[in-house]
Each structure stands twice: as structure tokens, then as C-alpha cells.
Coordinates of C-alpha atoms in Angstrom, one line a residue:
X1 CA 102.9 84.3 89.8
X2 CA 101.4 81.2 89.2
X3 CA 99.6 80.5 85.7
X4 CA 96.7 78.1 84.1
X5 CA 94.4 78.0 81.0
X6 CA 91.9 80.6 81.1
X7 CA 89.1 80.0 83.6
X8 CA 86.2 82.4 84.6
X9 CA 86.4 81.3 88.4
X10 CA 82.8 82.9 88.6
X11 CA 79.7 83.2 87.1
X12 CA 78.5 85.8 84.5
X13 CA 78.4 89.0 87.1
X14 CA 75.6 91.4 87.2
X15 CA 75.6 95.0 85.5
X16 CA 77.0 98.2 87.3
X17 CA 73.9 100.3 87.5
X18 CA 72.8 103.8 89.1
X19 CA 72.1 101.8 92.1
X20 CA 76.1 101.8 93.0
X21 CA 76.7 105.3 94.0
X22 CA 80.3 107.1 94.2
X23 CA 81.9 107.7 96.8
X24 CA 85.4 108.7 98.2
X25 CA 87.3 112.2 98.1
X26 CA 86.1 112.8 94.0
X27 CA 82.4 114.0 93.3
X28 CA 81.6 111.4 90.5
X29 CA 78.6 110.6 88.6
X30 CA 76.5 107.6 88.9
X31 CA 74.6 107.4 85.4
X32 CA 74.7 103.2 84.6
X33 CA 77.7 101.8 83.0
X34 CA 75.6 98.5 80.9
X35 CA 78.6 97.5 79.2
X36 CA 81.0 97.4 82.1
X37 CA 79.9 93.8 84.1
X38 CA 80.6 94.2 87.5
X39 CA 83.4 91.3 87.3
X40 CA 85.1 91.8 83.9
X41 CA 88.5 93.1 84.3
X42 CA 88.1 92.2 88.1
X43 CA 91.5 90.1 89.6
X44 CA 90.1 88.7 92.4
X45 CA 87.6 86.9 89.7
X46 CA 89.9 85.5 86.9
X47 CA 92.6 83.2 87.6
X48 CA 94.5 83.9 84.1
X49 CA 93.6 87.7 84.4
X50 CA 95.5 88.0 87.5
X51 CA 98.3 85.6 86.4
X52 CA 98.9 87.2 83.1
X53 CA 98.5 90.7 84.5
X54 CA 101.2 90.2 87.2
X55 CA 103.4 88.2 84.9
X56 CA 103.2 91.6 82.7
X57 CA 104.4 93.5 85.5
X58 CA 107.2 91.6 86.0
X59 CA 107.8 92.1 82.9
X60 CA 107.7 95.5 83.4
X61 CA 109.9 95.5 86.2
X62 CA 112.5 93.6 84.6
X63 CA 113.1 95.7 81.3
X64 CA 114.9 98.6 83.3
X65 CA 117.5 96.1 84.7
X66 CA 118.0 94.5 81.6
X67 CA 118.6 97.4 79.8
X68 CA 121.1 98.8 82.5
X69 CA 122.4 95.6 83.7
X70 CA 123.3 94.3 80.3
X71 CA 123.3 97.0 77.9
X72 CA 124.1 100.3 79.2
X73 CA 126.7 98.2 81.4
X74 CA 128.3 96.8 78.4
X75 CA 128.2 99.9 76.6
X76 CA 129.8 101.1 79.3
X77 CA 132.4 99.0 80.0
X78 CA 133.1 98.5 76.2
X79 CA 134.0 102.7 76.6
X80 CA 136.8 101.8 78.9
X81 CA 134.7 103.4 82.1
X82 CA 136.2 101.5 85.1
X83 CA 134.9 98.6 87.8
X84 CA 134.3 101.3 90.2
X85 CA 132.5 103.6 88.1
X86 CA 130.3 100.3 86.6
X87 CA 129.8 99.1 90.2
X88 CA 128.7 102.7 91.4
X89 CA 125.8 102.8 88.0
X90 CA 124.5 99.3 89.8
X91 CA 124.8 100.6 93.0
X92 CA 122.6 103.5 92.5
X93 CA 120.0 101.7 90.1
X94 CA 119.9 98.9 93.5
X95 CA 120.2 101.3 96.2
X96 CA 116.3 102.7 96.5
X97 CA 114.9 99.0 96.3
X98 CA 116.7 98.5 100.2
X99 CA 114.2 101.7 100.8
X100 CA 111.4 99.2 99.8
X101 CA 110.4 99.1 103.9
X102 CA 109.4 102.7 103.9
X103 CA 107.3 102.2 100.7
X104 CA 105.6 99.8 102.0
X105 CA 104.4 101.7 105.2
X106 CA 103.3 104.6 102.9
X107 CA 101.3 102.4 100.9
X108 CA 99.9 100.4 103.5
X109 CA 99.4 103.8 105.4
X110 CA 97.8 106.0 102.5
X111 CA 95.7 104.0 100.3
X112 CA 92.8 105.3 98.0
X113 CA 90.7 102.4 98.3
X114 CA 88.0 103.5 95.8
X115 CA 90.8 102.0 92.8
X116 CA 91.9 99.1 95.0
X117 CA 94.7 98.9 98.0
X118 CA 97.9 98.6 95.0
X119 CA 96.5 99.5 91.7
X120 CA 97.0 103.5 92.5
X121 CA 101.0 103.0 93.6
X122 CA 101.4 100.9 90.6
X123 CA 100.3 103.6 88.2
X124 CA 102.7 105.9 89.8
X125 CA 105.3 103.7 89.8
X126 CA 105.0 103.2 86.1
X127 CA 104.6 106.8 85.4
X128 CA 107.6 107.2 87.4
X129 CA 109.9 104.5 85.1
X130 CA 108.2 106.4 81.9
X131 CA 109.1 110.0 82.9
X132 CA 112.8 108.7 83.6
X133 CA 113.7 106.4 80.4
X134 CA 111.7 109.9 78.3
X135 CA 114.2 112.0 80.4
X136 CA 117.3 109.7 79.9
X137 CA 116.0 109.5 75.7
X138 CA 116.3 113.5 75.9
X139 CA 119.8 114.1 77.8
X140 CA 121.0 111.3 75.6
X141 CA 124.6 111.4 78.0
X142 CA 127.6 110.0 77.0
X143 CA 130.1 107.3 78.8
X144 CA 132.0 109.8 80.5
X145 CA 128.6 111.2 82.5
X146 CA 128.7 108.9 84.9
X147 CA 127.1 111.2 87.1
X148 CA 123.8 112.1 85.2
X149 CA 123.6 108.2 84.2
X150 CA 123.7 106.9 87.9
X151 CA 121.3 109.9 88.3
X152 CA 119.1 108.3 86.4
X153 CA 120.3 104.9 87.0
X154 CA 118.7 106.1 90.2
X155 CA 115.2 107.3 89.7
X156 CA 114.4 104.4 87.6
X157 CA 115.6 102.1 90.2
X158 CA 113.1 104.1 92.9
X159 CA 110.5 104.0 90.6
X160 CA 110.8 100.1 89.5
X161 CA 111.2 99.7 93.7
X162 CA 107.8 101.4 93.8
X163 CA 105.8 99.4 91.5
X164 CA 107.9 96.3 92.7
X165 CA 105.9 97.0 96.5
X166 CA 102.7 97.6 95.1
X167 CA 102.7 94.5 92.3
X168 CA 103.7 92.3 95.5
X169 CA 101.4 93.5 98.1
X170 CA 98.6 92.9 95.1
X171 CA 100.1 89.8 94.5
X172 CA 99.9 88.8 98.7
X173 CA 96.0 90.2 98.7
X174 CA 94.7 88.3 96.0
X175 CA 96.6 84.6 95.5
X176 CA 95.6 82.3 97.1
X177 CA 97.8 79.9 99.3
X178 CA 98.0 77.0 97.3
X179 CA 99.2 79.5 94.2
X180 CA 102.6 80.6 95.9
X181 CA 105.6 78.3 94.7
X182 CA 104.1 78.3 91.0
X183 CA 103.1 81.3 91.0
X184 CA 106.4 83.2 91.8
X185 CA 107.5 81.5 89.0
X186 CA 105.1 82.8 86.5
X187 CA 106.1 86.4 88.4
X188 CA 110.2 85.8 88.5
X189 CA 109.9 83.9 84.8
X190 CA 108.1 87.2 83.5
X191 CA 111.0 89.4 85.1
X192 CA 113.6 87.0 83.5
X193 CA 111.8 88.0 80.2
X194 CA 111.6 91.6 81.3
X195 CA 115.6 91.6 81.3
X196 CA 115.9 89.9 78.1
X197 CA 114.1 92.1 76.4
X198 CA 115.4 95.1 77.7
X199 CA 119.0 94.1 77.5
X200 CA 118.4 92.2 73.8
X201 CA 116.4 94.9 72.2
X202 CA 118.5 97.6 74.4
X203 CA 121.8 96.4 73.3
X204 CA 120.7 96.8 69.6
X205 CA 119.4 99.6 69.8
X206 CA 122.7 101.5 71.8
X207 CA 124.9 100.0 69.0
X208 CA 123.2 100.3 66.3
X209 CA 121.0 103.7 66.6
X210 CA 122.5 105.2 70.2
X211 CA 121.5 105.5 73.6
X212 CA 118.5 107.9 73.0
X213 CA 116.7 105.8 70.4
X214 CA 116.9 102.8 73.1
X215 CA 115.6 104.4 76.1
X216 CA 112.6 106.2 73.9
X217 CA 111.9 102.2 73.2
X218 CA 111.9 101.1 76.8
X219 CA 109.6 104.3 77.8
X220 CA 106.8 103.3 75.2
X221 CA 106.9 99.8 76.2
X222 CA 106.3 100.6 79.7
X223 CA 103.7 103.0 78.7
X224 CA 102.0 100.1 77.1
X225 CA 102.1 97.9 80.1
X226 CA 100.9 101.4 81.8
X227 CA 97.4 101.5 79.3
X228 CA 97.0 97.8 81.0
X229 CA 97.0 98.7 84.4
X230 CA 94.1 101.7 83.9
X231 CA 92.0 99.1 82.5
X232 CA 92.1 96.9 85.3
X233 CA 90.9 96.8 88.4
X234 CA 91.8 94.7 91.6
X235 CA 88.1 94.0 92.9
X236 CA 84.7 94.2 91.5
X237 CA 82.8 97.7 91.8
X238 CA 86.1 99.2 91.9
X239 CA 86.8 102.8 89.9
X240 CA 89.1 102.6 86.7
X241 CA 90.8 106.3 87.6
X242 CA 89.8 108.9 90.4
X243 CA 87.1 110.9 88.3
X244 CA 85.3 107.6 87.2
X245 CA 82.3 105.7 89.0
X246 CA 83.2 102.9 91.9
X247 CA 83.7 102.3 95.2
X248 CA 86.0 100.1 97.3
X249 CA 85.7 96.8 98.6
X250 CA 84.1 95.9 102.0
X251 CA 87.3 93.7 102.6
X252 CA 89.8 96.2 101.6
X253 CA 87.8 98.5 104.4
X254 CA 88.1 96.0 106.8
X255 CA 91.3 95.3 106.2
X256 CA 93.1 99.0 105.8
X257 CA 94.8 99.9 109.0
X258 CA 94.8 103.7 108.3
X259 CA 97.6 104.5 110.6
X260 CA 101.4 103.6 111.3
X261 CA 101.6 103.0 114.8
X262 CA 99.7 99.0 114.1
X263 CA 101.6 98.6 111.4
X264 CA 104.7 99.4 113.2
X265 CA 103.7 96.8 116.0
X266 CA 102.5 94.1 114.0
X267 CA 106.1 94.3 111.5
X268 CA 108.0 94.5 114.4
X269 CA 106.3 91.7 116.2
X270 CA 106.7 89.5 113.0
X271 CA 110.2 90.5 111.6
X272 CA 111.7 89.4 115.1
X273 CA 110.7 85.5 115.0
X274 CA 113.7 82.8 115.2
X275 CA 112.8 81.8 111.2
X276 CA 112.8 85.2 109.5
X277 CA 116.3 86.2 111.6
X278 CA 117.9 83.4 110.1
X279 CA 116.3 83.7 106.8
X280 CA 117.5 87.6 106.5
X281 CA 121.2 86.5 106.2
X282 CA 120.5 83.8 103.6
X283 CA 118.5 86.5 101.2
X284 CA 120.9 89.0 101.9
X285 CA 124.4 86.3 101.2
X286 CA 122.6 85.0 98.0
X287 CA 121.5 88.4 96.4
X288 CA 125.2 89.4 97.1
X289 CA 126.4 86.9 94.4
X290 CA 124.4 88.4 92.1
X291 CA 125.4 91.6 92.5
X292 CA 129.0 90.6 92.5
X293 CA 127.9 88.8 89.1
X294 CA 126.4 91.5 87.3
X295 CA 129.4 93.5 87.6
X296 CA 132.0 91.0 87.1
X297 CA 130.4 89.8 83.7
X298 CA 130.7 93.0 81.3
X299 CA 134.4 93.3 82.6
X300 CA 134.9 89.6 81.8
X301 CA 133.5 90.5 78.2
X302 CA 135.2 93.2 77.7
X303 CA 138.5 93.2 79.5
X304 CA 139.6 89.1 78.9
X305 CA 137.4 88.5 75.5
X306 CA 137.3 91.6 73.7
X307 CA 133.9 91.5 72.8
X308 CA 131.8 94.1 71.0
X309 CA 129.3 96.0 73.2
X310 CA 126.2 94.0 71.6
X311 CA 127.7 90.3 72.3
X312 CA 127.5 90.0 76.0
X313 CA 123.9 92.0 76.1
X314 CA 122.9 89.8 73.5
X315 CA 124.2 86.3 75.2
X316 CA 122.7 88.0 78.5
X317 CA 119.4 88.9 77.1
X318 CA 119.3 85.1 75.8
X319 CA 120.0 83.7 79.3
X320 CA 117.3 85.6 80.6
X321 CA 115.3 84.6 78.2
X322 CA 115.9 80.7 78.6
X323 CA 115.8 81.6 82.5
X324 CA 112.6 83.0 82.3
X325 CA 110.5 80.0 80.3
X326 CA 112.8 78.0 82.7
X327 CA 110.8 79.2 85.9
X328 CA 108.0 79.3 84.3
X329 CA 107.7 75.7 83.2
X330 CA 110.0 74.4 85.6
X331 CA 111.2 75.9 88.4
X332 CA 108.2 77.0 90.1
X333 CA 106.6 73.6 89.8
X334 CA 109.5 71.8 91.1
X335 CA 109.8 74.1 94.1
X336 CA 106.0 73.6 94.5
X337 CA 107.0 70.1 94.7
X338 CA 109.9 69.7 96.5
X339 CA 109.3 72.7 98.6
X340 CA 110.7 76.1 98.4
X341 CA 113.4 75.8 101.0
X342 CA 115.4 72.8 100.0
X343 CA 115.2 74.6 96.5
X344 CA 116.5 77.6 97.8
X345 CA 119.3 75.7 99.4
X346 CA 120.4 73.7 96.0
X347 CA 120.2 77.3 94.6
X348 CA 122.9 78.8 96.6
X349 CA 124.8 75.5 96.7
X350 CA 124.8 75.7 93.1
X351 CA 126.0 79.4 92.6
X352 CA 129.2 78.5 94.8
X353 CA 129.8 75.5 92.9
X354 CA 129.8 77.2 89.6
X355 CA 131.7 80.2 90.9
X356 CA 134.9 77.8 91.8
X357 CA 134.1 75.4 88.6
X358 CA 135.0 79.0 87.3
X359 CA 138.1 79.7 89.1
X360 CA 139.6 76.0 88.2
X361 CA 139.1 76.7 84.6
X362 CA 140.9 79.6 84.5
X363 CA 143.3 78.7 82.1
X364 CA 140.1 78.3 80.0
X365 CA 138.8 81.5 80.0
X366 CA 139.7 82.8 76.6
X367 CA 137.3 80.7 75.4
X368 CA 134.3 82.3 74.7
X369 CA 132.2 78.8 75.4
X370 CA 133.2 78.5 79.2
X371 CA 132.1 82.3 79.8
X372 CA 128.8 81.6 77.7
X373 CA 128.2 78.8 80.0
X374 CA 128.7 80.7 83.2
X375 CA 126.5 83.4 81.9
X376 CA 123.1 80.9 81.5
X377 CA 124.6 78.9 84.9
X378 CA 124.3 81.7 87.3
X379 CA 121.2 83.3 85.6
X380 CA 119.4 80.4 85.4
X381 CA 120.3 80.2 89.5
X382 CA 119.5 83.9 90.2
X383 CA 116.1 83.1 88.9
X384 CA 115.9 79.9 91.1
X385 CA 116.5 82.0 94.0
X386 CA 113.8 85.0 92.8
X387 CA 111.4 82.1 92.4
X388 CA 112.0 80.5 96.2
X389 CA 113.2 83.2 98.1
X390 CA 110.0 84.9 97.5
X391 CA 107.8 82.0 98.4
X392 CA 110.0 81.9 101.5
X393 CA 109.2 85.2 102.2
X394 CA 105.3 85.0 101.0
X395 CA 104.9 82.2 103.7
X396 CA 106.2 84.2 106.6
X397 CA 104.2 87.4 105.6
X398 CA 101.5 87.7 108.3
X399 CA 98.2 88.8 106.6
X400 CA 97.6 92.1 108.8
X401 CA 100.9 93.2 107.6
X402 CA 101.9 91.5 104.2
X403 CA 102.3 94.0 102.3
X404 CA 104.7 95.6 104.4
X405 CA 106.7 92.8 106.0
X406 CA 107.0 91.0 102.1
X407 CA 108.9 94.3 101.3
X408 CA 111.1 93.9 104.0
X409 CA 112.3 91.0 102.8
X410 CA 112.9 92.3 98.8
X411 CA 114.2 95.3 100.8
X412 CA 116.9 92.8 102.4
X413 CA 117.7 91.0 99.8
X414 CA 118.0 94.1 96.9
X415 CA 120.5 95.2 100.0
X416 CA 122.7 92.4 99.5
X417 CA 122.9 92.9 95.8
X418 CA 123.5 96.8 96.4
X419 CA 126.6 95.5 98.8
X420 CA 128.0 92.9 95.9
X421 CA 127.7 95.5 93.6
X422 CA 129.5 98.3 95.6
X423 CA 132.2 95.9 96.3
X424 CA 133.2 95.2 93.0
X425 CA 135.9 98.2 93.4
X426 CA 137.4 96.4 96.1
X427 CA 137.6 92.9 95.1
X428 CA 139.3 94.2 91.6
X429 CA 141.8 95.8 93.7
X430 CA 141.9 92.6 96.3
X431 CA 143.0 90.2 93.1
X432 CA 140.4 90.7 90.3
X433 CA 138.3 88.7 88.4
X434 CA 139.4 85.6 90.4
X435 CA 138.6 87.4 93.6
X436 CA 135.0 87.8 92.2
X437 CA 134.2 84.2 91.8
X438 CA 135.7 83.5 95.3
X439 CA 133.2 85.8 97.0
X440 CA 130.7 84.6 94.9
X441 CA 131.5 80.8 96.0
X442 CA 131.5 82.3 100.0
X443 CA 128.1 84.0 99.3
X444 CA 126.3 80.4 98.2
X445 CA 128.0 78.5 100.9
X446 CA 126.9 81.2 103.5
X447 CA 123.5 81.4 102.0
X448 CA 123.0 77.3 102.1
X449 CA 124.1 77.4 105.7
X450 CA 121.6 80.0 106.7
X451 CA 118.7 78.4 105.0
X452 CA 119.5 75.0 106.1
X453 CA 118.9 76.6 110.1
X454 CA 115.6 78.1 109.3
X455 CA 112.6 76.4 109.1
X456 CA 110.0 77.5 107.0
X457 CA 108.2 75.3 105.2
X458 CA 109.7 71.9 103.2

């Protein structure tokens, strides 16, 4: 989330010795581990360890929905397979992540402390997005299984949900305050990446060596990411894996609730104040322009330019790309600075405006340039609203339920984008493209009016 030159934020840290012993559910050994300091590899300890690890998460998290979003969509749509079938592929990859409240009372409920409160559910979440892209790289279907790709579409959507939980509830535990606004946009800029790269080097590889040979690519690269993650840990003392030496942190103790009934409470006592009820409707409004978005764009490409299946994954993939350096050098200093709601608010203002600069030049949509513009306009705002929305959301979190309540909020807004996506069969049928961009348009204006009402923060 947020980033800075490398800085060892504490001294040289002692040596792991016999004198730690192991505890927890897994009989370990406790011979001394000299070349293991009790601090390296540690989050909590290193600023740019814990700012480059969770902007590689993102990254992470972002390669699945590149891949689908921009090149199995266009491949897809390229393949004459309808808006309705498109729509339901988004749908299903969206559709776990409004689930995201449920994963976040398991993991707050069941936690094996001895590897950290998140680390654990982030391992399984990446094994999870492995064992899916290795099982899509074998079934290798074809454009007319639209059943078996939303399948999949599916499990990789519950997995990246999984991670998405843990990486934020490690992100709430161990940033400090004054980190939020930049830091989201070292977290949403590493996502933007994420999606260029998976929709870039996805839609190269599904046109050039077939679907198969793309989603074997995406499985290693999260496998890397994966290797990262065991060599981590969240606190000092902390094991690597179940079977090696550590124990957990007094504060993650002292913290851990245990059971659901207090987490329950606290949620419900916190999700019910006047700012997050008129928040809810802004998240939900804006993430419902981008699902409209998502879907509308490969139709564009393919139904009123003719593209080939690589173009738009590869303008896409580039958007991302310039989004994602944009939030990272930009966006989340600026909403640092001029505070994360009024950016938020110019964000949805924005997306409306360039949806109906979209309908007035519609008479200039053969030409490739105003489509190419549209493309970097609304990702560039997507990001924006990533990069606010969840230091919106961050600031609200209460501290005994974080965690919890900050998936809530994801949960909301991934259910807005599941609802723009899943109406992408009806607005073709209400008037088509046009109709797109004019729900897109209500969604900012909706979104603005809701954020404007609640206030939380500048």
C-alpha cells in the first residue's frame, strides 16, 4: 500500500536460539536457527518489506482478472459468444468476492497464530488460484464451454476473494495510520499491474499458442509470488510453515477473538453507523460502472471495430499498466493530500462524465482513437476509486474487527460490480451499447451523491 526507499525501521535483531521453544498444535523442534535473525523477513519491522510484499500480492490478485477480463473476454467475444454469455463468465469470476463477509469471519474466527493472523489464508488462497489456472491449462475448453469456463471463472474468483481478505486484514494489522491514502496506492497500482500483465501476456499467449499455454503461464507466476509468501513472516519469532520452529505474537494473542458471537457484535455495531450506511451505496453505484465497463468494452472491440482478439487485451493490458504507475506515483499521494473523500467524489464524477462524452461522440465511434481513449479514461478512474474507496473503508474499520468489517466493504463493492456485470444482458436488449454508457453515467452521478452525504474523513 504505501511505498518508500528501503529502511530497516529497527535495529540489527538478536538470533533465534534454543531458548524460543515451539509451541502450538505441531510437535516441532527447538535446535537454534543462527542464520535466521529474529527480525529478517519480519513485516512489522521493514517498511519496504511490507510495501513491496503487499504490492506483490496485488499483483497477484490482479493477474486472474486481467487474464479473464481482457483476454479470455476478448477471445471470447472475438468467437461470436454473446453479451449474456460474456456477462455470466464476469458474473461468476465477481460473484464469490460479495461472499468476502463470510471469509472474513472464518479467518478472524480460526487463525493459526504460530504463522501470523493472515499469512496461513494467504497461502491457501494462492494454492487455490494455482490448482485452478493448472486445472483450466489441462481442460484447455473451447469458446462454446461456457459452462466449464464460468466454472472455473468461478473457483479462481473464490480463491483470488480469499487471498484478497487475508492480504487486507494483513494490510489493516500492520500499516500504520499515517500509511493509508499512499499506501492503497502502492496496493491498487500493483493490482493495475497485476491486470496488465495478465491480460498483455494472456492475450498473446491465447492468440498466438492457445488457451492452455496461457493459463500454465499465469499458474507458475502465481506459484512464484506463492515461494514469497513461505519465506515471510508477518511478526518476529513467527514459524515459516506448520512443522518449522516459532511461536506467535503476544499481540496477535491479545488481539484474537477466538469465537463469532464478538465478532458478530462488534461488526454489527460498527456496519450500522450513519457514515458507513451512506458510504455502502456509493461503493456499490461506482463498482457498478465498472462492471458495466468491463463487459461493454470487448463487445465495443469486437462488434463496432472488428478487432482481432489480441488488440483490445493488448490496449487494455497497456491502460492498466499506465493506471497502475499512475496510482502509484500519483494517485495515492494526491488523495493523501487532498483527502480520500473528495477524491473519491471527482472519481465518480468523472466516470459519468466520460460515459456521456461517450454517447455524444457516437458518430465517432468507428474510430479506433475515441475507443482507445475511453479505454485509459475509465481505467485510469477505476483505479482512482480502488485507491480511495479503500482508504474510505480502512478509516472506518474499527480495530477489534478490521479485518472483518474491511471485507464487508470489498464484499459491497465486488457486489456492485457482480450486478453491472449481470446486467449487461439487459441493457443490450434495453438499447445497446448506448444504453451501457447511460447507466454508466447514472452510476457516477449516484455514487458522487452518496459520497458527498457521508462524512468520513477530508
Amino acid at each position: 500500500m504505501a511505498g518508500g526507499a528501503l529502511s530497516g525501521g529497527a535495529p540489527p535483531a538478536t538470533l533465534l536460539s534454543a531458548t524460543i521453544p515451539a509451541t502450538g498444535d505441531f510437535p516441532m523442534a527447538t535446535h537454534a536457527l543462527p542464520m535466521f535473525p529474529a527480525k529478517a523477513f519480519a513485516l512489522t519491522e521493514h517498511r519496504n518489506l511490507r510495501i513491496t510484499t503487499l504490492f506483490l500480492l496485488y499483483f497477484a490478485q490482479g493477474l486472474p482478472f486481467g487474464f479473464i477480463e481482457f483476454a479470455m473476454l476478448a477471445w471470447l467475444a472475438q468467437n461470436g459468444v454473446s453479451a449474456a454469455a460474456i456477462g455470466s463468465v464476469l458474473a461468476t469470476l465477481a460473484l464469490p468476492w460479495t461472499f468476502k463477509l463470510a471469509y472474513g469471519f472464518v479467518m478472524d474466527r480460526y487463525a493459526f497464530l504460530h504463522m501470523g493472523r493472515r499469512r496461513p489464508w494467504i497461502i491457501i488462497g494462492q494454492l487455490g488460484l494455482v490448482a485452478a489456472f493448472a486445472a483450466m491449462a489441462i481442460a484447455d475448453p473451447s469458446p462454446t464451454q461456457i459452462g466449464l469456463i464460468a466454472s472455473l471463472a468461478f473457483f479462481i474468483g473464490l480463491s483470488s476473494a480469499t487471498q484478497d481478505v487475508a492480504v487486507d486484514g494483513l494490510a489493516v494489522d500492520i500499516l500504520p495510520e499515517d500509511e493509508i491514502e499512499k499506501a492503497n496506492g502502492y496496493m491498487f497500482g500493483g493490482q493495475a499491474l497485476g491486470m496488465a500483465a495478465g491480460g498483455g501476456v494472456g492475450g498473446f499467449l491465447i492468440a498466438y499458442y492457445g488457451l492452455a499455454a496461457a493459463a500454465a503461464t499465469l499458474a507458475s507466476l502465481v506459484a512464484a509470488i506463492l515461494i514469497l509468501v513461505i519465506a515471510l513472516r508477518e511478526r518476529p519469532g513467527e514459524r515459516l510453515l506448520p512443522w518449522t520452529t516459532g511461536q506467535a505474537s503476544q499481540r496477535n494473542l491479545d488481539i484474537h477473538l477466538g469465537a463469532f458471537m464478538p465478532i458478530i457484535r462488534n461488526l454489527f455495531r460498527e456496519m450500522f453507523t450513519r457514515q458507513t450506511l451512506i458510504l455502502m451505496p456509493a461503493l456499490i453505484a461506482v463498482c457498478g460502472a465498472t462492471g458495466i465497463f468491463l463487459g461493454l468494452a470487448p463487445l465495443f472491440s469486437a462488434n463496432i471495430l472488428d478487432w482481432e482478439k489480441s488488440t483490445y487485451s493488448g490496449w487494455a493490458s497497456t491502460a492498466s499498466l499506465v493506471a497502475g504507475l499512475a496510482a502509484m506515483i500519483l494517485f495515492g499521494h494526491a488523495a493523501s493530500w487532498l483527502g480520500a473523500r473528495r477524491s473519491f467524489i471527482l472519481c465518480a464524477i468523472a466516470t459519468a462524465a466520460i460515459a456521456l462524452a461517450m454517447l455524444a461522440l457516437q458518430s465517432a465511434w468507428s474510430s479506433a482513437a475515441v475507443f482507445i481513449g475511453s479505454i485509459f479514461a475509465f481505467k485510469a478512474m477505476f483505479v482512482l476509486r480502488g485507491v480511495t474507496g479503500g482508504a474510505l473503508a480502512m478509516r472506518l474499520c474499527a480495530p477489534a474487527v478490521a479485518a472483518t468489517q474491511f471485507a464487508v466493504f470489498m464484499a459491497i463493492a465486488n457486489l456492485g460490480r457482480a450486478m453491472g456485470s449481470a446486467s449487461l444482458g439487459w441493457l443490450d436488449g434495453l438499447g445497446g451499447i448506448p444504453a451501457m454508457f447511460t447507466a454508466m453515467a447514472v452510476c457516477g452521478v449516484v455514487a458522487a451523491a452518496f459520497a458527498t452525504a457521508a462524512k468520513v474523513g477530508r
